[in-house]
PDB file of C-alpha atoms in Angstrom:
ATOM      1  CA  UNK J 702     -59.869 112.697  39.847  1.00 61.00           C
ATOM      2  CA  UNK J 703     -58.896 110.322  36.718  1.00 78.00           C
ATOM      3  CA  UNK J 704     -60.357 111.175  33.786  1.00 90.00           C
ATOM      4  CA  UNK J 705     -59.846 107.544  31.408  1.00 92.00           C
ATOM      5  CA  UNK J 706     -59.586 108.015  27.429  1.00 92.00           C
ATOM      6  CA  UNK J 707     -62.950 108.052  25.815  1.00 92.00           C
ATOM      7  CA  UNK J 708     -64.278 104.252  25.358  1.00 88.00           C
ATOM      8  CA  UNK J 709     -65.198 105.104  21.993  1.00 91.00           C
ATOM      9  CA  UNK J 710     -61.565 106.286  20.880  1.00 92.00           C
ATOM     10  CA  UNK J 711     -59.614 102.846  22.602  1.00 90.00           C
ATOM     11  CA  UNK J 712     -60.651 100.764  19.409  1.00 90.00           C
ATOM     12  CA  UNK J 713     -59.669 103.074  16.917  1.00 94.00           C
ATOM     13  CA  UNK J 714     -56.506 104.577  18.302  1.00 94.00           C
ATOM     14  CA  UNK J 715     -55.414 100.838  18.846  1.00 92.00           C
ATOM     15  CA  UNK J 716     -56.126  99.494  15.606  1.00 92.00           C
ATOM     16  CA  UNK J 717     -54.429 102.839  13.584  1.00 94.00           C
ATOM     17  CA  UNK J 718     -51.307 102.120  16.004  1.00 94.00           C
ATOM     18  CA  UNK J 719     -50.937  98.823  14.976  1.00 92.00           C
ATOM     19  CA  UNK J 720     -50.886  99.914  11.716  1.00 94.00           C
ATOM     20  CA  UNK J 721     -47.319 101.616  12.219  1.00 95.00           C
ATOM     21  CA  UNK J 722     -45.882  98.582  13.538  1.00 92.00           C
ATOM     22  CA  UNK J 723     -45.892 100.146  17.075  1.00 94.00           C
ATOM     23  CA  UNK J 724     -46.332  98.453  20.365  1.00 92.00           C
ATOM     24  CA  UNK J 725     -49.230  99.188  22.769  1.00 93.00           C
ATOM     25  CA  UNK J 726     -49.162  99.683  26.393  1.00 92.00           C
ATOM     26  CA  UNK J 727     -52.196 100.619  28.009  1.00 90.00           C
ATOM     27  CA  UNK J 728     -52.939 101.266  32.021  1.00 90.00           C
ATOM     28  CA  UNK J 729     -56.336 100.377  33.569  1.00 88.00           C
ATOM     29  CA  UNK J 730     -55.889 101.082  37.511  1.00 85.00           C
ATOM     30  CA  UNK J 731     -52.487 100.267  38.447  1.00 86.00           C
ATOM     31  CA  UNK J 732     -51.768  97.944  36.090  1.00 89.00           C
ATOM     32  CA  UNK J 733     -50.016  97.677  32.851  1.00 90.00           C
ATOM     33  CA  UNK J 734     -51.062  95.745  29.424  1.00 91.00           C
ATOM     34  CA  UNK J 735     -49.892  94.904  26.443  1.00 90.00           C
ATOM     35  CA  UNK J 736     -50.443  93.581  22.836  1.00 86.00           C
ATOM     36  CA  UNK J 737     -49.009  90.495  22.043  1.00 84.00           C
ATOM     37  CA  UNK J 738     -45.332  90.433  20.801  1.00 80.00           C
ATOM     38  CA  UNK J 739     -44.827  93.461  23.211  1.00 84.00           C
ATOM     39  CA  UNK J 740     -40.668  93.720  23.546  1.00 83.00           C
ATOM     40  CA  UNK J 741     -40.646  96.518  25.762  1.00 83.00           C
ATOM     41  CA  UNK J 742     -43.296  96.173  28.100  1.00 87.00           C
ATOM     42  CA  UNK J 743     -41.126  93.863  30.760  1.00 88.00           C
ATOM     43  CA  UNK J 744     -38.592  96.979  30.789  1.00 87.00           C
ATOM     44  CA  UNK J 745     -40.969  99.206  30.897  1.00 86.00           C
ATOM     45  CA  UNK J 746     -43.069  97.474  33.626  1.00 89.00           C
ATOM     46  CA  UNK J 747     -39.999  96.922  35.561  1.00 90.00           C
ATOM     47  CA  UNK J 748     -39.045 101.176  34.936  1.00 88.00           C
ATOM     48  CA  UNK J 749     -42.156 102.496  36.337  1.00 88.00           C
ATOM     49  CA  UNK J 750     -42.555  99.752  38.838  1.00 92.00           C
ATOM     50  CA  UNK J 751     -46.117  98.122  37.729  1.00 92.00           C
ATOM     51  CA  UNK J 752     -47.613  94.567  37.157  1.00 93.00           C
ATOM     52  CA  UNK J 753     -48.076  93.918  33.733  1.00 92.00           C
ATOM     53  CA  UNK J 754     -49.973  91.278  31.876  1.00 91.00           C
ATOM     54  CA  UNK J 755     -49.534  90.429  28.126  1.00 92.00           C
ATOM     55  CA  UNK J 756     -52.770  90.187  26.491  1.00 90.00           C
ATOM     56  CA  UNK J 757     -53.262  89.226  22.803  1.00 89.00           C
ATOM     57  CA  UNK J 758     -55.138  91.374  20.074  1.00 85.00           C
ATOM     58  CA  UNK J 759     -57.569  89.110  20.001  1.00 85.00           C
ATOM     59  CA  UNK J 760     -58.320  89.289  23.901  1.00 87.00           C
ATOM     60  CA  UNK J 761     -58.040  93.309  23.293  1.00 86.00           C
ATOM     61  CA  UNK J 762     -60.309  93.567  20.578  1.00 80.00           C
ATOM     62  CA  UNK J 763     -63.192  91.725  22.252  1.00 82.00           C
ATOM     63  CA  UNK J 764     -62.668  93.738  25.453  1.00 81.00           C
ATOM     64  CA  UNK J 765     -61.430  96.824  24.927  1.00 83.00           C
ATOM     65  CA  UNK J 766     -65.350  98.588  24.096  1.00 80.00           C
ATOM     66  CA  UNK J 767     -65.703  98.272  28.136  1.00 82.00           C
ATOM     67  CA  UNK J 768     -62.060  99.155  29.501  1.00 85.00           C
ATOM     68  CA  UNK J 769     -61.436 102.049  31.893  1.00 90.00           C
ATOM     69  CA  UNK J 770     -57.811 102.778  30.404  1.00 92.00           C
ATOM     70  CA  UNK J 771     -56.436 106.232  31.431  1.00 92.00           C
ATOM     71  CA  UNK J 772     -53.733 106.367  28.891  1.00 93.00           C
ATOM     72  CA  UNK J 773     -51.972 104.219  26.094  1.00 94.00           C
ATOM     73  CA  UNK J 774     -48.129 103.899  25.515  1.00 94.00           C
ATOM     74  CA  UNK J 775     -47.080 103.273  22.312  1.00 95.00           C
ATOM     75  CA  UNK J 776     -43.676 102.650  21.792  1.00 94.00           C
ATOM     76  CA  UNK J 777     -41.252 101.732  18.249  1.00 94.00           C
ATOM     77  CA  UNK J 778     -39.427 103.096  16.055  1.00 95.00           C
ATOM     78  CA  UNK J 779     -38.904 106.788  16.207  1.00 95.00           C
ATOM     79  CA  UNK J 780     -39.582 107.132  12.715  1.00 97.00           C
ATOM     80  CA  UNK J 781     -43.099 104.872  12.650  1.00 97.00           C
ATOM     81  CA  UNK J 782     -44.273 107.244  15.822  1.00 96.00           C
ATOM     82  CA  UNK J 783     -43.326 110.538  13.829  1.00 96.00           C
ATOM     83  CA  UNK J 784     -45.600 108.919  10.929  1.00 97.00           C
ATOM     84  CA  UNK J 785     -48.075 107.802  12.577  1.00 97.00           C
ATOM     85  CA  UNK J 786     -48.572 111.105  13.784  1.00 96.00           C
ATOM     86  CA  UNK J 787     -48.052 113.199  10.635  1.00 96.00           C
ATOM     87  CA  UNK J 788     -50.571 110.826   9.189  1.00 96.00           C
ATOM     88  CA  UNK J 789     -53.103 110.163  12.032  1.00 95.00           C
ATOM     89  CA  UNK J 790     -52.882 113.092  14.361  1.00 94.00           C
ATOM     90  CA  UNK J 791     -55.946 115.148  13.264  1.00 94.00           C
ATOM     91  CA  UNK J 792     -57.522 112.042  13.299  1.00 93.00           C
ATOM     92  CA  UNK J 793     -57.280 111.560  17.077  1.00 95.00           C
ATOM     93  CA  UNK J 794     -56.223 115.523  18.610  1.00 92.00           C
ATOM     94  CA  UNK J 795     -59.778 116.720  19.016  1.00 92.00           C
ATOM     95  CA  UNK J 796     -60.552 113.311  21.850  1.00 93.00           C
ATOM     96  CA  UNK J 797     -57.361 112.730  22.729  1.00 96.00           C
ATOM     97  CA  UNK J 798     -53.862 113.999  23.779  1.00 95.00           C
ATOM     98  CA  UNK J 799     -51.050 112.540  21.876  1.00 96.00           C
ATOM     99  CA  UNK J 800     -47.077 113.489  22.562  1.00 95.00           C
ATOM    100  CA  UNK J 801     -44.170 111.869  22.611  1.00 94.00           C
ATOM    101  CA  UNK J 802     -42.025 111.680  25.428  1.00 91.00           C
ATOM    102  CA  UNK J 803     -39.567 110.098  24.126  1.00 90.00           C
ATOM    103  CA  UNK J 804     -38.424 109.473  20.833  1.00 91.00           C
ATOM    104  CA  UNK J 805     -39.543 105.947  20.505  1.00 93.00           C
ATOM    105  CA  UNK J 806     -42.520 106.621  22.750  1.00 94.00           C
ATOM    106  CA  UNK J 807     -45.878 108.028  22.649  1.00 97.00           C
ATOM    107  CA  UNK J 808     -48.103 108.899  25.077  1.00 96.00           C
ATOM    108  CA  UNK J 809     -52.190 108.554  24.439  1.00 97.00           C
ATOM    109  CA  UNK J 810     -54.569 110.080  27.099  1.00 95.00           C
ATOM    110  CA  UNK J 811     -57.827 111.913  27.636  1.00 95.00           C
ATOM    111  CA  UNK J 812     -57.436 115.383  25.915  1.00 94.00           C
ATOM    112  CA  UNK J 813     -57.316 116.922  29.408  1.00 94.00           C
ATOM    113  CA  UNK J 814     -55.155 114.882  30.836  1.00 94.00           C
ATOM    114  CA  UNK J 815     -51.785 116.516  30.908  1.00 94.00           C
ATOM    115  CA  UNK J 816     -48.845 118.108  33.061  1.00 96.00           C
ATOM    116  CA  UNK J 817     -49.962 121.687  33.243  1.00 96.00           C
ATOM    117  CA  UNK J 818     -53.921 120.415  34.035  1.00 95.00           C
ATOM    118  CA  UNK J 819     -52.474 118.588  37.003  1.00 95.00           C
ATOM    119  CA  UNK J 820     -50.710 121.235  38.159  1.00 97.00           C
ATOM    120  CA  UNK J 821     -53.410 123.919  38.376  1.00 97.00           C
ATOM    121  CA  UNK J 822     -55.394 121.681  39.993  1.00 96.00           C
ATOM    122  CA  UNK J 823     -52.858 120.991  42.437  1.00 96.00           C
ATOM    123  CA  UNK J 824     -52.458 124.988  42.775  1.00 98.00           C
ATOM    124  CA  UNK J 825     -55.915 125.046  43.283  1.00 97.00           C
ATOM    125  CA  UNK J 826     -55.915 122.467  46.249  1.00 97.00           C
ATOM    126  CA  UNK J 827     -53.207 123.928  48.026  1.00 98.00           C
ATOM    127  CA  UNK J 828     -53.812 127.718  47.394  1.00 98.00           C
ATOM    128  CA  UNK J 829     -50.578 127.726  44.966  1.00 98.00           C
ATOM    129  CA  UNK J 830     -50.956 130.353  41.874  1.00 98.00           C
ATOM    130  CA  UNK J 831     -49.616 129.679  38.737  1.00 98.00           C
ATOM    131  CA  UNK J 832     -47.553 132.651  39.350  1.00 97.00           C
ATOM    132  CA  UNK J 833     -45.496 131.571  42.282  1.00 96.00           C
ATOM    133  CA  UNK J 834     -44.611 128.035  41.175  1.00 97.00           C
ATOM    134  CA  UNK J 835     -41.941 126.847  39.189  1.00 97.00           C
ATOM    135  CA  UNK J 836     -41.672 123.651  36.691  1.00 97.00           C
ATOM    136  CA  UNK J 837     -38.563 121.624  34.978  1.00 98.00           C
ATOM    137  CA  UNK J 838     -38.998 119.627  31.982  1.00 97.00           C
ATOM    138  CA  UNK J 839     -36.677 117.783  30.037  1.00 96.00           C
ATOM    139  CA  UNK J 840     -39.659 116.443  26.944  1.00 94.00           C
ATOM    140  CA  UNK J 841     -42.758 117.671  25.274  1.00 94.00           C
ATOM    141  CA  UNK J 842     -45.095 115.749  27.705  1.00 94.00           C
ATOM    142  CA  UNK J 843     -43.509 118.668  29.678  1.00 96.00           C
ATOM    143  CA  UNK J 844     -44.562 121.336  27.820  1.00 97.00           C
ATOM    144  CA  UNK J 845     -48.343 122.227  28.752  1.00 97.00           C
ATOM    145  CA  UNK J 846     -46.803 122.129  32.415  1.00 98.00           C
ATOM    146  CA  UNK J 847     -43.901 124.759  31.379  1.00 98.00           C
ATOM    147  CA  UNK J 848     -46.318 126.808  29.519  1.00 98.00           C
ATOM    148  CA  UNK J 849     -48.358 126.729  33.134  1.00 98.00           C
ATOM    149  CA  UNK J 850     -45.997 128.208  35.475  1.00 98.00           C
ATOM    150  CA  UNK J 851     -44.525 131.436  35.556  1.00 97.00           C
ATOM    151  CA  UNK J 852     -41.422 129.684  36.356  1.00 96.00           C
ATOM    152  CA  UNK J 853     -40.719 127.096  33.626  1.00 98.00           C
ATOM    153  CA  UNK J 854     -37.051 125.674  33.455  1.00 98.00           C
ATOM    154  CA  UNK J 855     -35.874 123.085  30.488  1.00 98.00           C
ATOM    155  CA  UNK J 856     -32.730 121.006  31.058  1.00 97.00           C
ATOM    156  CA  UNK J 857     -29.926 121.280  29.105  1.00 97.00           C
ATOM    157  CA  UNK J 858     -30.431 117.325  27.596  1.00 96.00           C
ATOM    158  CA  UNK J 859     -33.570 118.406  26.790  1.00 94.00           C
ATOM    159  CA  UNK J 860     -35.711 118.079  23.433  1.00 93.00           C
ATOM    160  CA  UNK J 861     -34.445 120.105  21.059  1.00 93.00           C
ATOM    161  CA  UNK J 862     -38.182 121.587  20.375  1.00 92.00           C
ATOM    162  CA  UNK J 863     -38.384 122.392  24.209  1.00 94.00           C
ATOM    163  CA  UNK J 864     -34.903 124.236  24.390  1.00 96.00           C
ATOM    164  CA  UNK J 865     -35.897 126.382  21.277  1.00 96.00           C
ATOM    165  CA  UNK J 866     -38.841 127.516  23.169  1.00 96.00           C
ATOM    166  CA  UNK J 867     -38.229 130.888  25.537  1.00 93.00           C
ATOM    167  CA  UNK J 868     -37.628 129.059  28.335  1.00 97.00           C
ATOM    168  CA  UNK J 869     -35.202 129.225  30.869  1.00 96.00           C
ATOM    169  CA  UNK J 870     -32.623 126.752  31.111  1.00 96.00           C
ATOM    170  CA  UNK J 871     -31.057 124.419  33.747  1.00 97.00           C
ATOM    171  CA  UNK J 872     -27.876 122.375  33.592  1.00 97.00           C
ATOM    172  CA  UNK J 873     -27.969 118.674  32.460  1.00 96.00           C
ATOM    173  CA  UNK J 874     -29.284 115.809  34.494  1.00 91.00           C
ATOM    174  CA  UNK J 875     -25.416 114.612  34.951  1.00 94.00           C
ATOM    175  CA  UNK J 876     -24.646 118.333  35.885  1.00 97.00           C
ATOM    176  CA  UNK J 877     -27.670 118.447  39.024  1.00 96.00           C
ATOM    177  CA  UNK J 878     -29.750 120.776  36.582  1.00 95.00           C
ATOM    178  CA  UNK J 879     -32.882 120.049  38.596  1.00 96.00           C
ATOM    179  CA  UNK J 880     -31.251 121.111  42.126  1.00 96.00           C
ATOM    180  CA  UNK J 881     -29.570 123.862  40.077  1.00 96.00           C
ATOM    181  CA  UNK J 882     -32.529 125.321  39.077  1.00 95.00           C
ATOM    182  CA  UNK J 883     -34.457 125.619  41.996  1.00 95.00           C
ATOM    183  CA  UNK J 884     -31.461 127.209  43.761  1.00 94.00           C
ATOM    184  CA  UNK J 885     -31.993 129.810  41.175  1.00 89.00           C
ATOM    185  CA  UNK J 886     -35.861 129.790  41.679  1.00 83.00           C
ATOM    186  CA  UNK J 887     -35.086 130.438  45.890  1.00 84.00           C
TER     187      UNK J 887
END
């Protein structure tokens, strides 16, 4: 079940984004957009394996009222996304779900829309409890998923905010920390 941003919140979260300098990527369906001027949307596109279509603000602005989108990417300068959020966040956190998941990106969605709400739902589909599943994150889009399972893991290249948390830990990416972990989960 998709659960899109709230119509009312695409205009406003796009226009304070801007604001920072940042570039906007949004999703409707299976399909990427982005503002005009976009560098990283054709590497981006190209990462996650989706069209894309370059759009420009004006386009956006006289559309964007009716769009279905399930979740904006904004991506830029580490600095002008830690801003942005130390400025804007309680602006936006009650409607929407805001985290970075990487250091030059941030991730906008529908405040339920997250890692750990997927995964109970999942659990709940196939009979899984939180209890018996496990989870390994390397990023703070992770964390509502680690904080879900009884069973979280963080690899070692992880975010520094993840790895303070009581978590256990895996080995790196270039070390097999994923396979590593669940041979310590079996």
């Amino acid at each position: 079940m998709q659960k899109d941003m709230p119509k009312e919140m695409a205009r406003p979260i796009f226009t304070n984004l801007k604001k920072y300098g940042l570039s906007i990527n949004f999703y409707i369906d299976d399909h990427l957009y982005g503002d005009e001027g976009n560098k990283n949307i054709k590497g981006y596109a190209e990462y996650i394996e989706v069209p894309y279509t370059i759009m420009k603000d004006e386009e956006i602005f006289s559309h964007i009222d009716e769009m279905d989108i399930m979740k904006m990417v904004a991506m830029g300068e580490e600095k002008d996304i830690d801003i942005f959020l130390e400025k804007e966040r309680d602006n936006f956190s009650s409607n929407l779900h805001l985290v970075k998941s990487l250091p030059f990106m941030l991730e906008i969605a529908n405040k339920e829309v997250n890692k750990g709400n997927a995964l109970s739902k999942l659990g709940e589909i196939l009979g899984i409890k939180a209890s018996e599943m496990m989870a390994i994150g390397d990023n703070m889009n992770d964390e509502e998923m680690l904080d879900y399972v009884a069973n979280p893991f963080v690899m070692a290249n992880g975010s520094e905010l993840l790895l303070a948390k009581n978590y256990m830990r895996t080995r790196s990416n270039n070390e097999n920390g994923v396979a590593y972990a669940i041979s310590q989960f079996l």
